[in-house]
Short mmCIF file of C-alpha atoms and ligand atoms in Angstrom, two decimals:
data_model
loop_
_atom_site.label_atom_id
_atom_site.label_comp_id
_atom_site.label_asym_id
_atom_site.label_seq_id
_atom_site.Cartn_x
_atom_site.Cartn_y
_atom_site.Cartn_z
CA MET A 218 130.96 283.48 -40.20
CA GLN A 219 132.40 286.14 -37.96
CA LEU A 220 135.54 287.75 -39.49
CA PRO A 221 137.75 289.52 -37.01
CA PRO A 222 138.13 293.29 -37.68
CA ALA A 223 141.55 292.94 -39.30
CA PHE A 224 140.16 290.54 -41.91
CA ILE A 225 137.17 292.63 -42.51
CA GLN A 226 139.38 295.70 -43.21
CA LEU A 227 141.50 293.59 -45.52
CA ALA A 228 138.35 292.40 -47.33
CA GLU A 229 137.43 296.04 -47.79
CA ARG A 230 140.76 296.83 -49.38
CA VAL A 231 140.29 293.86 -51.69
CA GLU A 232 136.87 295.18 -52.67
CA THR A 233 138.39 298.60 -53.53
CA HIS A 234 141.20 296.94 -55.63
CA LEU A 235 138.56 294.82 -57.53
CA SER A 236 136.60 297.96 -58.11
CA THR A 237 139.70 299.67 -59.57
CA LEU A 238 140.78 296.71 -61.72
CA VAL A 239 137.41 296.33 -63.22
CA ALA A 240 136.43 300.02 -63.37
CA ASP A 241 133.36 301.53 -65.17
CA SER A 242 133.96 302.00 -68.84
CA ALA A 243 132.63 304.98 -70.84
CA GLY A 244 133.13 303.16 -74.12
CA ASP A 245 130.72 301.42 -76.38
CA GLU A 246 131.37 298.17 -74.46
CA ARG A 247 130.34 299.72 -71.24
CA SER A 248 127.51 297.27 -70.65
CA LEU A 249 130.12 294.48 -70.34
CA TYR A 250 131.85 296.31 -67.55
CA GLU A 251 128.53 297.10 -65.81
CA ALA A 252 127.53 293.46 -66.02
CA ALA A 253 130.88 292.25 -64.69
CA ARG A 254 130.67 294.75 -61.82
CA HIS A 255 127.15 293.64 -60.81
CA SER A 256 128.55 290.23 -60.01
CA LEU A 257 132.08 291.10 -58.88
CA LEU A 258 131.16 293.85 -56.41
CA GLY A 259 127.87 292.12 -55.30
CA GLY A 260 128.84 291.22 -51.75
CA GLY A 261 131.18 288.18 -51.76
CA LYS A 262 133.06 287.37 -48.58
CA ARG A 263 136.43 287.61 -50.54
CA LEU A 264 137.90 284.48 -48.68
CA ARG A 265 140.17 283.53 -51.47
CA PRO A 266 141.95 286.81 -51.81
CA LEU A 267 142.28 286.84 -47.96
CA LEU A 268 143.92 283.48 -48.25
CA THR A 269 146.49 284.59 -50.87
CA ILE A 270 147.31 287.68 -49.04
CA THR A 271 147.56 286.05 -45.51
CA THR A 272 149.64 283.26 -47.00
CA ALA A 273 152.04 285.73 -48.61
CA GLN A 274 152.22 287.63 -45.32
CA ALA A 275 153.06 284.46 -43.41
CA LEU A 276 155.93 284.04 -45.74
CA GLY A 277 157.12 287.63 -45.34
CA VAL A 278 155.54 289.41 -48.36
CA ASP A 279 153.58 292.53 -48.12
CA GLU A 280 149.85 293.04 -48.86
CA GLU A 281 150.44 295.31 -51.82
CA THR A 282 152.58 292.78 -53.73
CA ALA A 283 150.00 289.99 -53.12
CA MET A 284 146.92 292.16 -53.95
CA THR A 285 146.51 291.86 -57.74
CA PRO A 286 147.29 288.15 -57.75
CA ALA A 287 144.69 287.64 -54.91
CA CYS A 288 142.09 289.73 -56.89
CA ALA A 289 142.80 287.53 -60.00
CA ILE A 290 141.59 284.43 -57.99
CA GLU A 291 138.48 286.36 -57.10
CA LEU A 292 137.91 287.16 -60.79
CA ILE A 293 137.97 283.47 -61.67
CA HIS A 294 135.74 282.58 -58.62
CA THR A 295 133.12 285.22 -59.67
CA TYR A 296 133.17 284.11 -63.37
CA SER A 297 132.66 280.54 -62.23
CA MET A 298 129.55 281.54 -60.28
CA ILE A 299 128.07 283.71 -63.09
CA HIS A 300 128.33 280.68 -65.37
CA ASP A 301 127.23 278.23 -62.79
CA ASP A 302 124.00 280.22 -62.26
CA LEU A 303 123.09 280.28 -65.99
CA PRO A 304 119.89 278.51 -67.15
CA CYS A 305 122.04 275.86 -68.96
CA MET A 306 123.68 275.09 -65.70
CA ASP A 307 122.02 275.41 -62.23
CA ASP A 308 119.53 278.10 -63.36
CA ASP A 309 119.72 280.05 -60.06
CA SER A 310 117.99 283.41 -59.56
CA PHE A 311 119.93 284.61 -56.49
CA ARG A 312 123.59 284.89 -55.49
CA ARG A 313 125.22 286.62 -52.73
CA GLY A 314 121.87 287.94 -51.84
CA ILE A 315 121.09 289.68 -55.08
CA PRO A 316 119.64 288.52 -58.36
CA THR A 317 121.95 286.58 -60.50
CA LEU A 318 123.47 288.35 -63.53
CA HIS A 319 121.26 286.69 -66.27
CA ARG A 320 118.15 287.91 -64.19
CA VAL A 321 119.36 291.51 -64.43
CA PHE A 322 121.09 291.57 -67.87
CA PRO A 323 120.34 289.55 -71.08
CA GLU A 324 121.73 286.00 -70.89
CA GLY A 325 124.37 286.74 -73.53
CA HIS A 326 125.73 289.65 -71.38
CA ALA A 327 126.04 287.16 -68.41
CA VAL A 328 128.02 284.73 -70.57
CA LEU A 329 130.31 287.42 -71.96
CA ALA A 330 130.86 288.99 -68.54
CA GLY A 331 131.99 285.69 -67.22
CA ASP A 332 134.29 285.21 -70.15
CA PHE A 333 135.61 288.75 -69.50
CA LEU A 334 136.44 288.05 -65.92
CA LEU A 335 138.06 284.70 -66.87
CA THR A 336 140.20 286.37 -69.45
CA TYR A 337 141.03 289.34 -67.34
CA ALA A 338 142.23 287.25 -64.47
CA PHE A 339 145.05 286.03 -66.70
CA GLU A 340 145.88 289.52 -67.98
CA SER A 341 145.99 290.63 -64.24
CA CYS A 342 148.54 287.91 -63.40
CA ILE A 343 150.85 288.78 -66.18
CA THR A 344 150.73 292.53 -65.42
CA ALA A 345 150.75 292.32 -61.64
CA PRO A 346 152.99 295.04 -60.31
CA GLY A 347 156.04 294.39 -58.25
CA LEU A 348 156.65 290.77 -59.51
CA THR A 349 159.34 289.31 -61.72
CA THR A 350 158.47 287.78 -65.07
CA VAL A 351 159.05 284.26 -63.64
CA GLN A 352 156.69 284.87 -60.84
CA ARG A 353 153.99 286.19 -63.17
CA ALA A 354 154.48 283.24 -65.51
CA ALA A 355 154.12 280.92 -62.52
CA LEU A 356 150.92 282.65 -61.42
CA VAL A 357 149.44 282.08 -65.06
CA GLU A 358 150.55 278.48 -65.15
CA THR A 359 149.10 277.75 -61.78
CA LEU A 360 145.82 279.57 -62.47
CA ALA A 361 145.36 277.79 -65.75
CA LYS A 362 146.02 274.39 -64.31
CA ARG A 363 143.70 274.89 -61.27
CA SER A 364 140.84 276.42 -63.14
CA GLY A 365 140.97 274.51 -66.37
CA GLY A 366 140.17 270.98 -67.45
CA GLY A 367 142.11 269.36 -64.53
CA GLY A 368 140.55 271.66 -61.97
CA LEU A 369 137.41 273.91 -61.87
CA ILE A 370 135.99 273.34 -65.40
CA GLY A 371 136.77 269.70 -65.30
CA GLY A 372 135.10 269.34 -61.93
CA GLN A 373 132.07 271.17 -63.28
CA ILE A 374 131.67 268.92 -66.33
CA MET A 375 131.85 265.91 -63.95
CA ASP A 376 129.37 267.52 -61.79
CA LEU A 377 127.01 268.09 -64.70
CA GLU A 378 127.27 264.48 -65.68
CA THR A 379 126.47 263.24 -62.05
CA GLU A 380 122.92 263.92 -62.03
CA GLY A 381 120.76 262.30 -59.49
CA PRO A 382 121.52 260.60 -56.17
CA GLY A 383 123.67 257.81 -57.34
CA ALA A 384 127.26 259.27 -56.97
CA THR A 385 129.75 257.44 -54.88
CA LEU A 386 131.61 259.20 -52.19
CA GLU A 387 134.81 258.73 -54.13
CA ARG A 388 133.24 260.46 -57.17
CA LEU A 389 131.89 263.26 -55.09
CA GLU A 390 135.23 263.87 -53.44
CA THR A 391 137.00 264.06 -56.85
CA ILE A 392 134.22 266.59 -58.05
CA HIS A 393 134.51 268.70 -54.82
CA ILE A 394 138.35 268.81 -55.01
CA MET A 395 138.32 269.85 -58.62
CA LYS A 396 135.44 272.13 -58.56
CA THR A 397 136.28 273.92 -55.29
CA GLY A 398 139.56 272.62 -53.87
CA LYS A 399 141.91 273.48 -56.61
CA LEU A 400 140.93 277.16 -56.80
CA ILE A 401 141.39 277.42 -53.10
CA SER A 402 144.67 275.64 -53.45
CA ALA A 403 145.68 278.15 -56.15
CA ALA A 404 144.76 280.99 -53.67
CA MET A 405 147.30 279.67 -51.23
CA GLU A 406 149.90 278.74 -53.92
CA PHE A 407 149.71 282.34 -55.22
CA GLY A 408 150.88 283.44 -51.78
CA GLY A 409 153.86 281.07 -52.08
CA ILE A 410 154.64 282.21 -55.68
CA VAL A 411 154.83 285.85 -54.68
CA ALA A 412 157.10 284.88 -51.81
CA ASP A 413 159.46 282.93 -54.09
CA ALA A 414 158.68 279.80 -51.77
CA ASP A 415 160.75 276.66 -52.20
CA ALA A 416 159.29 273.46 -53.71
CA ALA A 417 158.67 271.95 -50.33
CA THR A 418 156.72 274.98 -49.11
CA MET A 419 154.69 275.08 -52.46
CA GLN A 420 153.77 271.42 -52.09
CA THR A 421 152.61 272.13 -48.52
CA LEU A 422 150.52 275.06 -49.66
CA LYS A 423 148.96 272.97 -52.44
CA SER A 424 148.02 270.10 -50.15
CA VAL A 425 146.80 272.44 -47.32
CA GLY A 426 144.77 274.49 -49.85
CA THR A 427 143.16 271.32 -51.30
CA LYS A 428 142.17 270.00 -47.78
CA VAL A 429 140.79 273.35 -46.85
CA GLY A 430 138.77 273.53 -50.16
CA LEU A 431 137.29 270.11 -49.69
CA ALA A 432 136.30 270.93 -46.12
CA PHE A 433 134.93 274.24 -47.36
CA GLN A 434 132.78 272.44 -49.91
CA ILE A 435 131.65 269.78 -47.44
CA THR A 436 130.60 272.68 -45.23
CA ASP A 437 128.65 274.11 -48.20
CA ASP A 438 126.87 270.73 -48.49
CA VAL A 439 125.94 270.95 -44.80
CA LEU A 440 124.74 274.48 -45.14
CA ASP A 441 122.62 273.59 -48.10
CA VAL A 442 120.35 271.74 -45.67
CA THR A 443 120.88 273.79 -42.43
CA ALA A 444 121.25 277.52 -43.32
CA SER A 445 118.54 280.02 -43.84
CA GLN A 446 118.13 281.81 -47.31
CA VAL A 447 118.88 285.21 -45.70
CA LYS A 448 122.17 284.05 -44.30
CA HIS A 449 123.27 281.94 -47.30
CA GLY A 450 122.36 284.34 -50.10
CA ASN A 451 121.08 281.74 -52.60
CA ALA A 452 118.44 279.21 -52.73
CA VAL A 453 118.58 276.85 -49.77
CA GLY A 454 118.14 273.26 -50.32
CA SER A 455 119.03 273.43 -54.02
CA ASP A 456 120.97 270.18 -53.71
CA VAL A 457 118.00 268.60 -52.21
CA LEU A 458 115.61 269.98 -54.82
CA ASN A 459 117.94 268.74 -57.52
CA ASN A 460 118.14 265.35 -55.84
CA LYS A 461 121.85 265.42 -55.90
CA SER A 462 124.34 263.38 -53.89
CA THR A 463 126.16 265.47 -51.44
CA TYR A 464 128.26 264.66 -48.29
CA VAL A 465 125.22 264.98 -46.33
CA THR A 466 123.05 262.45 -48.36
CA LEU A 467 125.96 260.05 -48.35
CA LEU A 468 127.40 260.41 -44.87
CA GLY A 469 124.80 262.05 -42.92
CA LEU A 470 124.99 265.55 -41.37
CA GLY A 471 127.08 264.31 -38.33
CA ASP A 472 129.64 262.40 -40.27
CA ALA A 473 129.89 265.13 -42.92
CA ARG A 474 130.69 267.69 -40.31
CA LYS A 475 133.24 265.36 -38.76
CA ARG A 476 134.93 264.79 -42.14
CA ALA A 477 135.23 268.53 -42.61
CA ALA A 478 136.61 268.89 -39.14
CA THR A 479 139.28 266.16 -39.70
CA LEU A 480 140.51 267.73 -42.81
CA ILE A 481 140.86 271.11 -41.20
CA THR A 482 142.68 269.60 -38.21
CA GLU A 483 145.15 267.94 -40.75
CA ALA A 484 145.42 271.17 -42.70
CA VAL A 485 146.32 273.22 -39.56
CA ALA A 486 148.97 270.50 -38.54
CA ASP A 487 150.47 270.67 -42.01
CA LEU A 488 150.91 274.44 -41.67
CA GLN A 489 153.32 273.94 -38.78
CA SER A 490 155.99 272.76 -41.36
CA LEU A 491 156.07 276.24 -42.92
CA HIS A 492 158.73 278.64 -41.93
CA GLY A 493 156.94 281.70 -41.02
CA ASP A 494 154.18 283.12 -38.63
CA THR A 495 151.24 281.11 -39.64
CA ALA A 496 148.89 282.24 -36.79
CA ASP A 497 146.58 284.48 -38.98
CA LEU A 498 146.50 281.95 -41.80
CA GLU A 499 145.38 279.29 -39.26
CA GLN A 500 142.75 281.56 -37.89
CA LEU A 501 141.42 282.33 -41.50
CA ILE A 502 141.27 278.62 -42.30
CA LEU A 503 139.38 277.80 -39.08
CA ILE A 504 136.85 280.55 -39.77
CA MET A 505 136.29 279.39 -43.28
CA VAL A 506 134.74 276.19 -42.21
CA ASP A 507 133.12 277.69 -39.03
CA ARG A 508 130.56 279.62 -41.01
CA GLU A 509 126.91 280.04 -41.32
CA HIS A 510 126.78 281.23 -44.93
C1 LIG B 133 130.86 277.13 -64.41
C2 LIG B 133 133.27 276.63 -64.80
C3 LIG B 133 132.15 276.64 -63.89
C4 LIG B 133 132.37 276.17 -62.66
C5 LIG B 133 131.43 276.34 -61.70
C6 LIG B 133 132.43 277.24 -58.54
C7 LIG B 133 131.51 276.46 -59.34
C8 LIG B 133 131.92 275.68 -60.44
C9 LIG B 133 130.11 276.65 -59.10
C10 LIG B 133 129.64 277.48 -58.03
C11 LIG B 133 128.68 276.76 -57.04
C12 LIG B 133 129.37 276.06 -55.91
C13 LIG B 133 128.55 275.16 -55.18
C14 LIG B 133 130.66 276.22 -55.76
C15 LIG B 133 131.39 275.58 -54.77
C16 LIG B 133 132.23 276.49 -54.17
C17 LIG B 133 131.54 277.50 -53.24
C18 LIG B 133 131.07 276.89 -51.92
C19 LIG B 133 131.25 278.68 -53.60
C20 LIG B 133 130.94 279.69 -52.82
O1 LIG B 133 131.97 280.28 -52.32
P1 LIG B 133 131.95 281.45 -51.23
O2 LIG B 133 131.06 280.98 -50.02
O3 LIG B 133 131.08 282.61 -52.04
O4 LIG B 133 133.33 281.91 -50.97
P2 LIG B 133 131.23 284.25 -51.88
O5 LIG B 133 129.83 284.64 -52.43
O6 LIG B 133 131.35 284.59 -50.46
O7 LIG B 133 132.39 284.62 -52.70
#
């Protein structure tokens, strides 16, 4: 995935803000912060924060106002990956090209660092500067719904219970939407919340975000069988090794790619109904599915 320079620079500013939000601690709990920083600052692409900020900008809101909410989404994303990599889940040894947290720190530290990032995401929403109390409450409600039982965590439990190659396409799509789509939807909805967007705009952002999230996950399924470990950063072929149903096993490579492309075409068309300059947002969405890692 080749990000244009403006997005690379924005991702660097996100990185700096994340490092400030979760700063080193000199207290007795400092190992918690060290562990959290290992995963948080360990080289992610920062696509979700970029989506929040670019959506906010399309709706006329500046980067600074959107920055802390954008980072809250990344805190949730990082916690979910720390927990997903644990021995009781996928038991992965590498993530973002570096050893997973439980390979560097004791497993209990990895569980608690994930818990910390999850909790701190909500604290960040409710204390985000430059926003009204109503906007902050909307961020918390949206994040809770998209990352809770009806979203990320619910999708993960369905995934855990769908071992083996027997899943239907319908079941897989539900899991992908809940596990991946809803957090990406939240990233776009956050842009709308900080812009005080009306109900119709919020509905469009939710729908576009869900489609982009599903296309992103289908692309991940495709990359699981096509990408090299160097580019992908984690174990390639893990779905294959785990004998799991994916879009590729159910549809084949060509049709899986086509499904992702159709979703993105629809998402980009839906963007046209937004009142604002959506050119950068459209570019970012296209880049998200046109990636090699
Ligand atoms: C443990 C509650 C809980 C949830 C885990 C998100 C998740 C659910 C598991 C992570 C593994 C996985 C296949 C997630 C799907 C979403 C995805 C493709 C994540 C990778 O996102 P990128 O490419 O990663 O944006 P970086 O490292 O760039 O941030």
